[in-house]
Short mmCIF file of C-alpha atoms in Angstrom, two decimals:
data_model
loop_
_atom_site.label_atom_id
_atom_site.label_comp_id
_atom_site.label_asym_id
_atom_site.label_seq_id
_atom_site.Cartn_x
_atom_site.Cartn_y
_atom_site.Cartn_z
CA MET A 1 -12.27 -81.53 -39.96
CA ARG A 2 -15.68 -79.66 -39.96
CA PRO A 3 -16.98 -82.10 -36.97
CA LEU A 4 -13.81 -81.33 -34.93
CA LEU A 5 -13.99 -77.49 -35.17
CA LEU A 6 -17.77 -77.67 -34.04
CA VAL A 7 -17.04 -79.59 -31.05
CA THR A 8 -14.09 -76.92 -30.19
CA LEU A 9 -16.80 -74.06 -30.47
CA ILE A 10 -19.07 -75.86 -28.24
CA ILE A 11 -16.62 -76.48 -25.65
CA ILE A 12 -15.39 -72.90 -25.58
CA ALA A 13 -18.94 -71.56 -25.49
CA LEU A 14 -19.66 -73.51 -22.56
CA VAL A 15 -16.72 -72.48 -20.50
CA VAL A 16 -17.56 -68.85 -20.99
CA LEU A 17 -21.14 -69.36 -19.90
CA LYS A 18 -19.87 -71.26 -16.74
CA ILE A 19 -17.48 -68.33 -15.95
CA TYR A 20 -20.24 -65.49 -16.15
CA VAL A 21 -22.82 -67.64 -14.11
CA TRP A 22 -20.20 -67.89 -11.31
CA ASP A 23 -19.07 -63.94 -11.50
CA ALA A 24 -23.22 -63.54 -11.17
CA ASP A 25 -23.15 -65.78 -8.10
CA ASP A 26 -20.36 -64.08 -6.50
CA GLN A 27 -21.80 -60.42 -6.79
CA LYS A 28 -25.25 -61.71 -5.50
CA THR A 29 -23.50 -63.25 -2.54
CA ALA A 30 -20.67 -60.65 -1.67
CA PRO A 31 -21.73 -58.53 1.18
CA ALA A 32 -21.75 -54.63 0.34
CA ARG A 33 -19.13 -52.28 1.53
CA PRO A 34 -20.71 -49.91 4.05
CA THR A 35 -20.08 -46.08 3.71
CA SER A 36 -18.76 -43.95 6.53
CA ALA A 37 -22.41 -42.77 7.31
CA ALA A 38 -23.26 -46.27 7.10
CA ARG A 39 -20.72 -47.40 9.71
CA SER A 40 -21.79 -44.72 12.02
CA GLY A 41 -25.82 -45.64 11.71
CA GLY A 42 -26.43 -43.34 8.98
CA ALA A 43 -24.77 -40.24 10.55
CA LEU A 44 -21.68 -38.29 9.01
CA PRO A 45 -18.64 -38.31 11.33
CA VAL A 46 -17.43 -34.87 12.02
CA ASP A 47 -14.84 -33.10 14.16
CA ILE A 48 -15.79 -30.17 16.51
CA TYR A 49 -14.64 -27.60 18.24
CA VAL A 50 -16.11 -26.25 21.46
CA ALA A 51 -16.41 -22.41 21.33
CA GLU A 52 -14.49 -20.92 24.27
CA GLU A 53 -13.47 -17.18 25.20
CA SER A 54 -9.73 -16.25 24.51
CA VAL A 55 -7.47 -13.18 24.86
CA THR A 56 -7.44 -11.84 21.41
CA ASP A 57 -4.54 -9.66 20.40
CA ASN A 58 -6.03 -7.38 17.66
CA THR A 59 -3.70 -7.03 14.99
CA VAL A 60 -4.28 -5.75 11.64
CA TYR A 61 -1.91 -6.90 8.89
CA SER A 62 -1.29 -5.30 5.77
CA SER A 63 1.23 -4.17 2.96
CA GLY A 64 2.86 -1.03 2.40
CA THR A 65 5.48 1.06 0.70
CA ILE A 66 8.28 3.01 2.01
CA VAL A 67 8.10 6.73 0.66
CA PRO A 68 10.73 9.59 1.03
CA ASN A 69 9.94 12.19 3.41
CA GLU A 70 10.40 14.55 0.77
CA GLU A 71 10.97 14.06 -3.17
CA VAL A 72 11.03 16.58 -5.99
CA GLU A 73 12.20 16.66 -9.69
CA LEU A 74 14.69 19.47 -10.14
CA LYS A 75 13.85 21.81 -13.13
CA CYS A 76 14.67 25.14 -14.18
CA GLU A 77 12.12 27.91 -14.35
CA VAL A 78 13.20 29.36 -17.64
CA SER A 79 14.68 28.01 -20.69
CA GLY A 80 18.57 28.27 -21.42
CA ARG A 81 21.81 26.52 -21.97
CA LEU A 82 23.22 24.75 -19.06
CA VAL A 83 26.67 26.32 -18.27
CA ASP A 84 27.05 24.57 -14.73
CA LEU A 85 25.94 21.42 -13.24
CA ASN A 86 26.91 21.35 -9.72
CA ILE A 87 26.10 17.80 -8.61
CA HIS A 88 27.37 14.35 -8.31
CA GLU A 89 24.88 11.09 -8.58
CA GLY A 90 23.92 9.82 -5.33
CA SER A 91 25.74 12.73 -3.38
CA TYR A 92 24.03 14.41 -0.39
CA VAL A 93 23.62 18.44 -0.80
CA LYS A 94 22.25 20.87 1.63
CA LYS A 95 19.09 23.30 1.41
CA GLY A 96 20.23 26.20 -0.70
CA GLN A 97 23.12 24.59 -2.65
CA LEU A 98 23.39 25.43 -5.95
CA ILE A 99 22.62 22.52 -8.29
CA ALA A 100 22.46 24.04 -11.84
CA LYS A 101 23.21 27.43 -13.44
CA LEU A 102 21.92 28.54 -16.80
CA ASN A 103 23.44 31.11 -19.24
CA ASP A 104 22.72 34.58 -17.88
CA GLN A 105 25.21 36.72 -20.11
CA ASP A 106 22.44 38.70 -21.78
CA LEU A 107 20.59 39.41 -18.27
CA LEU A 108 23.85 40.54 -16.71
CA ALA A 109 24.27 42.96 -19.96
CA GLN A 110 20.93 44.53 -19.27
CA LEU A 111 21.40 44.72 -15.76
CA LYS A 112 24.72 46.69 -16.41
CA LYS A 113 22.91 48.89 -18.66
CA ILE A 114 19.91 49.72 -16.25
CA ASP A 115 22.68 50.53 -13.46
CA PHE A 116 24.39 53.20 -15.59
CA GLU A 117 20.63 54.65 -16.63
CA GLU A 118 19.68 54.44 -12.91
CA GLN A 119 22.67 56.44 -11.70
CA LEU A 120 21.99 59.06 -14.52
CA ALA A 121 18.06 59.16 -13.47
CA ALA A 122 19.11 59.83 -9.83
CA GLN A 123 21.41 62.64 -10.83
CA ILE A 124 18.98 64.32 -12.97
CA GLU A 125 16.27 63.87 -10.03
CA ALA A 126 18.61 65.51 -7.64
CA ARG A 127 19.13 68.63 -10.27
CA GLN A 128 15.23 68.84 -10.73
CA LYS A 129 14.80 68.82 -6.88
CA LYS A 130 16.92 71.91 -6.40
CA LEU A 131 15.30 73.63 -9.31
CA LEU A 132 11.76 72.82 -7.88
CA ASP A 133 12.86 74.28 -4.38
CA ILE A 134 13.43 77.43 -5.96
CA ASP A 135 10.55 77.36 -8.21
CA ALA A 136 12.74 77.31 -11.08
CA ILE A 137 10.46 74.13 -12.69
CA SER A 138 7.10 72.97 -12.15
CA LYS A 139 6.06 70.17 -9.83
CA GLU A 140 5.10 68.12 -13.13
CA GLU A 141 8.70 68.52 -14.54
CA TYR A 142 10.21 67.14 -11.37
CA ASP A 143 7.58 64.37 -10.93
CA LEU A 144 8.95 63.12 -14.55
CA ALA A 145 12.34 62.90 -13.42
CA MET A 146 11.36 61.18 -10.50
CA ASN A 147 9.12 58.69 -12.13
CA ARG A 148 12.10 57.84 -14.42
CA VAL A 149 14.14 56.78 -11.11
CA ASN A 150 11.33 54.74 -10.12
CA THR A 151 10.57 52.95 -13.37
CA LEU A 152 14.50 52.03 -13.74
CA GLY A 153 14.47 50.71 -10.17
CA ALA A 154 11.41 48.37 -10.81
CA ASP A 155 13.21 47.30 -13.94
CA LYS A 156 16.29 46.23 -12.21
CA GLU A 157 14.39 44.21 -9.60
CA LEU A 158 12.69 42.19 -12.51
CA LEU A 159 15.95 41.56 -14.07
CA GLN A 160 17.34 40.29 -10.59
CA VAL A 161 14.30 38.11 -10.35
CA GLN A 162 15.19 36.86 -14.02
CA LEU A 163 18.75 36.22 -12.66
CA GLU A 164 17.65 34.22 -9.91
CA LYS A 165 15.46 32.03 -12.32
CA THR A 166 18.55 31.09 -14.13
CA GLU A 167 19.81 29.10 -10.91
CA VAL A 168 18.32 25.86 -9.59
CA ARG A 169 19.08 25.35 -5.73
CA ALA A 170 18.22 22.41 -3.48
CA PRO A 171 14.82 23.10 -1.65
CA PHE A 172 15.86 20.88 1.09
CA ASN A 173 18.50 18.48 2.44
CA GLY A 174 18.80 15.44 0.40
CA TYR A 175 20.28 13.09 -1.75
CA ILE A 176 20.69 13.63 -5.57
CA GLY A 177 19.47 10.88 -8.05
CA PHE A 178 20.52 10.01 -11.39
CA LYS A 179 21.38 13.10 -13.84
CA ASN A 180 18.92 13.44 -16.67
CA ILE A 181 21.06 16.03 -18.64
CA SER A 182 24.96 17.26 -19.12
CA GLU A 183 26.44 20.51 -19.30
CA GLY A 184 26.02 22.60 -22.50
CA ALA A 185 22.65 20.91 -23.22
CA TYR A 186 19.50 23.45 -23.87
CA VAL A 187 16.92 22.77 -20.98
CA THR A 188 13.39 24.09 -20.78
CA PRO A 189 11.13 24.07 -17.73
CA SER A 190 9.75 20.50 -18.61
CA ILE A 191 12.95 19.11 -18.42
CA SER A 192 14.06 17.36 -15.17
CA ILE A 193 17.36 17.77 -14.34
CA ALA A 194 17.67 14.99 -11.58
CA SER A 195 15.60 13.95 -8.46
CA LEU A 196 16.21 14.99 -4.94
CA VAL A 197 14.93 12.90 -2.39
CA GLN A 198 15.07 13.22 1.61
CA THR A 199 15.60 9.70 3.46
CA ASN A 200 15.76 10.80 6.90
CA PRO A 201 13.14 10.33 8.21
CA VAL A 202 10.97 8.11 5.94
CA LYS A 203 7.17 7.54 5.43
CA ILE A 204 5.31 4.06 5.47
CA ASP A 205 2.23 4.10 3.17
CA PHE A 206 -0.26 1.54 3.92
CA ALA A 207 -4.03 0.84 3.89
CA VAL A 208 -6.47 -1.00 6.42
CA PRO A 209 -9.92 -2.18 5.76
CA GLU A 210 -12.57 0.51 6.20
CA LYS A 211 -14.17 -1.48 9.31
CA TYR A 212 -10.88 -0.63 11.53
CA THR A 213 -11.23 3.18 10.55
CA SER A 214 -12.16 4.05 14.21
CA LEU A 215 -9.49 1.92 15.59
CA VAL A 216 -6.57 3.71 14.30
CA SER A 217 -5.41 7.10 15.42
CA VAL A 218 -2.73 9.57 14.77
CA GLY A 219 0.16 8.75 17.09
CA GLN A 220 -0.49 5.11 17.28
CA GLU A 221 2.72 3.06 16.78
CA VAL A 222 3.02 0.39 14.25
CA ARG A 223 5.46 -2.39 13.29
CA PHE A 224 6.99 -3.47 9.96
CA GLU A 225 9.09 -5.82 8.44
CA ILE A 226 11.01 -6.07 5.57
CA ASP A 227 12.23 -9.28 3.32
CA GLY A 228 15.72 -9.93 3.72
CA MET A 229 16.40 -8.00 6.99
CA ASP A 230 15.89 -9.94 10.34
CA ASP A 231 15.14 -6.67 12.13
CA GLN A 232 11.84 -5.27 13.25
CA PHE A 233 11.34 -1.67 12.74
CA SER A 234 8.40 0.65 14.12
CA ALA A 235 6.86 3.85 13.17
CA LYS A 236 4.05 6.22 14.15
CA VAL A 237 1.18 7.33 12.39
CA VAL A 238 1.27 10.81 11.19
CA ALA A 239 -1.57 11.14 8.83
CA ILE A 240 -4.76 9.26 7.80
CA ASP A 241 -6.54 9.81 4.57
CA PRO A 242 -10.13 11.65 5.44
CA ARG A 243 -11.51 9.50 2.59
CA VAL A 244 -12.24 5.74 2.27
CA ASP A 245 -11.21 4.63 -1.21
CA GLU A 246 -14.36 3.59 -2.74
CA ASP A 247 -13.10 0.86 -5.17
CA LEU A 248 -10.99 -0.94 -2.58
CA ARG A 249 -12.93 0.09 0.73
CA THR A 250 -9.68 0.67 2.47
CA LEU A 251 -8.20 3.77 4.33
CA ARG A 252 -4.99 4.96 3.55
CA ILE A 253 -2.50 5.66 6.53
CA ARG A 254 0.88 7.23 6.59
CA ALA A 255 3.46 6.72 9.32
CA LEU A 256 6.90 8.09 9.99
CA THR A 257 9.84 6.54 11.12
CA ASN A 258 13.90 7.18 11.67
CA ASN A 259 16.30 6.34 8.96
CA GLY A 260 19.52 7.34 10.35
CA LEU A 261 21.37 4.28 9.11
CA GLY A 262 19.96 4.55 5.67
CA MET A 263 19.08 1.11 5.53
CA LEU A 264 15.30 1.82 4.45
CA LYS A 265 15.25 2.75 0.81
CA PRO A 266 12.12 4.53 -0.80
CA GLY A 267 10.26 2.05 -2.96
CA MET A 268 10.86 -0.91 -0.66
CA PHE A 269 8.03 -3.49 0.04
CA VAL A 270 7.13 -3.73 3.83
CA ARG A 271 4.71 -5.85 5.90
CA VAL A 272 2.70 -3.79 8.33
CA SER A 273 1.28 -4.79 11.60
CA VAL A 274 -1.23 -2.40 13.40
CA PRO A 275 -1.81 -3.41 17.13
CA LEU A 276 -5.46 -2.61 18.08
CA GLY A 277 -5.38 -3.61 21.52
CA SER A 278 -6.60 -7.11 23.17
CA ASN A 279 -9.89 -8.14 24.64
CA GLU A 280 -11.60 -11.28 25.38
CA SER A 281 -13.82 -12.84 22.41
CA ILE A 282 -14.88 -16.06 20.95
CA MET A 283 -12.52 -17.36 18.37
CA ILE A 284 -12.69 -20.60 16.16
CA PRO A 285 -10.77 -22.19 13.37
CA THR A 286 -11.01 -20.40 10.34
CA GLU A 287 -11.76 -23.62 8.27
CA ALA A 288 -15.27 -23.62 10.32
CA ILE A 289 -16.37 -20.56 8.30
CA VAL A 290 -18.54 -21.43 5.20
CA PRO A 291 -19.10 -18.27 2.78
CA VAL A 292 -22.78 -18.12 1.50
CA LEU A 293 -24.55 -15.72 -0.92
CA LYS A 294 -25.54 -13.51 2.18
CA GLY A 295 -22.48 -13.49 4.22
CA LYS A 296 -21.03 -16.36 6.33
CA VAL A 297 -22.44 -19.39 7.98
CA VAL A 298 -20.97 -22.22 10.39
CA TYR A 299 -22.36 -25.26 11.13
CA LEU A 300 -23.08 -26.43 15.05
CA TYR A 301 -23.68 -30.12 16.30
CA LYS A 302 -26.97 -30.11 18.28
CA ASP A 303 -28.87 -33.11 19.32
CA GLY A 304 -26.94 -35.28 16.54
CA LYS A 305 -27.80 -32.80 13.80
CA ALA A 306 -26.01 -30.19 11.82
CA SER A 307 -27.64 -26.68 12.62
CA GLU A 308 -26.83 -23.62 10.16
CA VAL A 309 -26.17 -20.27 12.01
CA ALA A 310 -25.25 -17.21 10.48
CA VAL A 311 -22.18 -15.30 11.94
CA LYS A 312 -20.81 -11.88 12.03
CA THR A 313 -16.89 -12.14 11.83
CA GLY A 314 -14.12 -9.51 13.12
CA LEU A 315 -10.46 -10.02 12.95
CA ARG A 316 -8.68 -13.02 11.40
CA THR A 317 -5.30 -14.73 12.08
CA ASP A 318 -3.76 -17.65 10.13
CA ARG A 319 -5.70 -20.17 12.08
CA ALA A 320 -8.51 -18.51 13.68
CA ILE A 321 -11.35 -15.91 13.26
CA GLN A 322 -13.03 -13.75 15.85
CA ILE A 323 -16.93 -14.16 16.08
CA LEU A 324 -18.68 -11.17 16.92
CA ASP A 325 -22.33 -12.33 16.78
CA GLY A 326 -24.20 -15.79 16.18
CA ILE A 327 -22.24 -18.24 18.33
CA ASN A 328 -22.24 -18.76 22.31
CA LEU A 329 -19.68 -20.06 24.68
CA GLY A 330 -20.10 -23.81 24.70
CA ASP A 331 -21.42 -24.16 21.03
CA SER A 332 -20.10 -27.29 19.26
CA VAL A 333 -18.78 -25.75 16.17
CA ILE A 334 -18.41 -28.41 13.28
CA VAL A 335 -14.76 -28.19 11.43
CA SER A 336 -14.49 -30.95 9.08
CA ALA A 337 -16.69 -32.41 6.17
CA LEU A 338 -18.27 -29.10 5.53
CA MET A 339 -18.17 -29.57 1.81
CA SER A 340 -20.86 -32.48 2.46
CA MET A 341 -22.59 -30.45 5.24
CA LYS A 342 -26.38 -29.73 4.71
CA PRO A 343 -28.76 -28.11 7.40
CA SER A 344 -30.37 -30.55 9.84
CA MET A 345 -28.29 -33.59 8.24
CA PRO A 346 -27.43 -36.39 11.08
CA VAL A 347 -23.86 -36.15 12.20
CA THR A 348 -21.71 -37.62 14.86
CA ILE A 349 -18.76 -36.44 16.79
CA GLN A 350 -15.56 -38.32 15.64
CA GLU A 351 -13.05 -36.01 17.57
CA VAL A 352 -13.06 -32.81 19.58
CA VAL A 353 -10.08 -30.47 18.69
CA ASN A 354 -8.60 -27.28 20.05
CA LEU A 355 -7.63 -24.08 18.51
CA GLN A 356 -4.07 -25.11 18.10
CA VAL A 357 -4.36 -28.51 16.47
CA ALA A 358 -7.41 -27.90 14.55
CA PRO A 359 -7.04 -29.33 11.08
#
């Protein structure tokens, strides 16, 4: 049995050795697969876009929020028990309409008392005046009577002011929000009875990058859209924040629009477009821009090589970006294989694309 086992092992070893030799020969004789650069004679195939001037519709896009034209939390000026709450949630109220009334019985009693005292003081002053006219009393005695009349009059005015503070009236036309308290509750100046909002017109608050500060002005028209609505709305800029946000580097803007139909609700998210006019400028595909540490660069095709050029950009759209400096008309801008691109790298033109079909 041992000689037979030895012969079998020798045969297996020879077969394995033969297979290894064949694989080595195949690897030596098989031609290497050429890379894309090798197929192009060592140059990297790229797509280019020939820079040309086009009419640019300069529009800045932003997001914003609908804000009430006026909004206030209705509160009492003094503390007391709420005896009348004359509102319904969601109802419309007019300026000056009574919203809430606090208990004023103690103030009314004080006012009644002062009325009696004032009448008596007036009678005493009249008698003192007659006595003064015939020199029956001194001028000082008459002045005391007159001072009493004036003091009571001032006290009465103070009570009337305190009585007015027991009432809460609508400061402007608008809609009442949800009530926070009910009749019978004890309220203080810190407690909000309900909110009051004026929703026609409404304000649109949004912001634009600081570089567009000089291009936006009061009275300018802007457009905005709302998710779920097919209509496009317009508004006019009514105010521009005098300061730029130091953290976001944006400028806050407020526009005003009519809301007669009540479709626009405060708090809604809106997409705002701010038209800044149109002009002729160089636009290139956005994918041609390569961010670097000191700004932005593009690669141009020059004499079979990639040339790195720093650029200054302007407005951006979904597919194109405006070039303010760095590129001239007719320059061949490389728009593909940018991840592998290096300055002075050999490249070859694979396809010339236009702005609409640029990848």
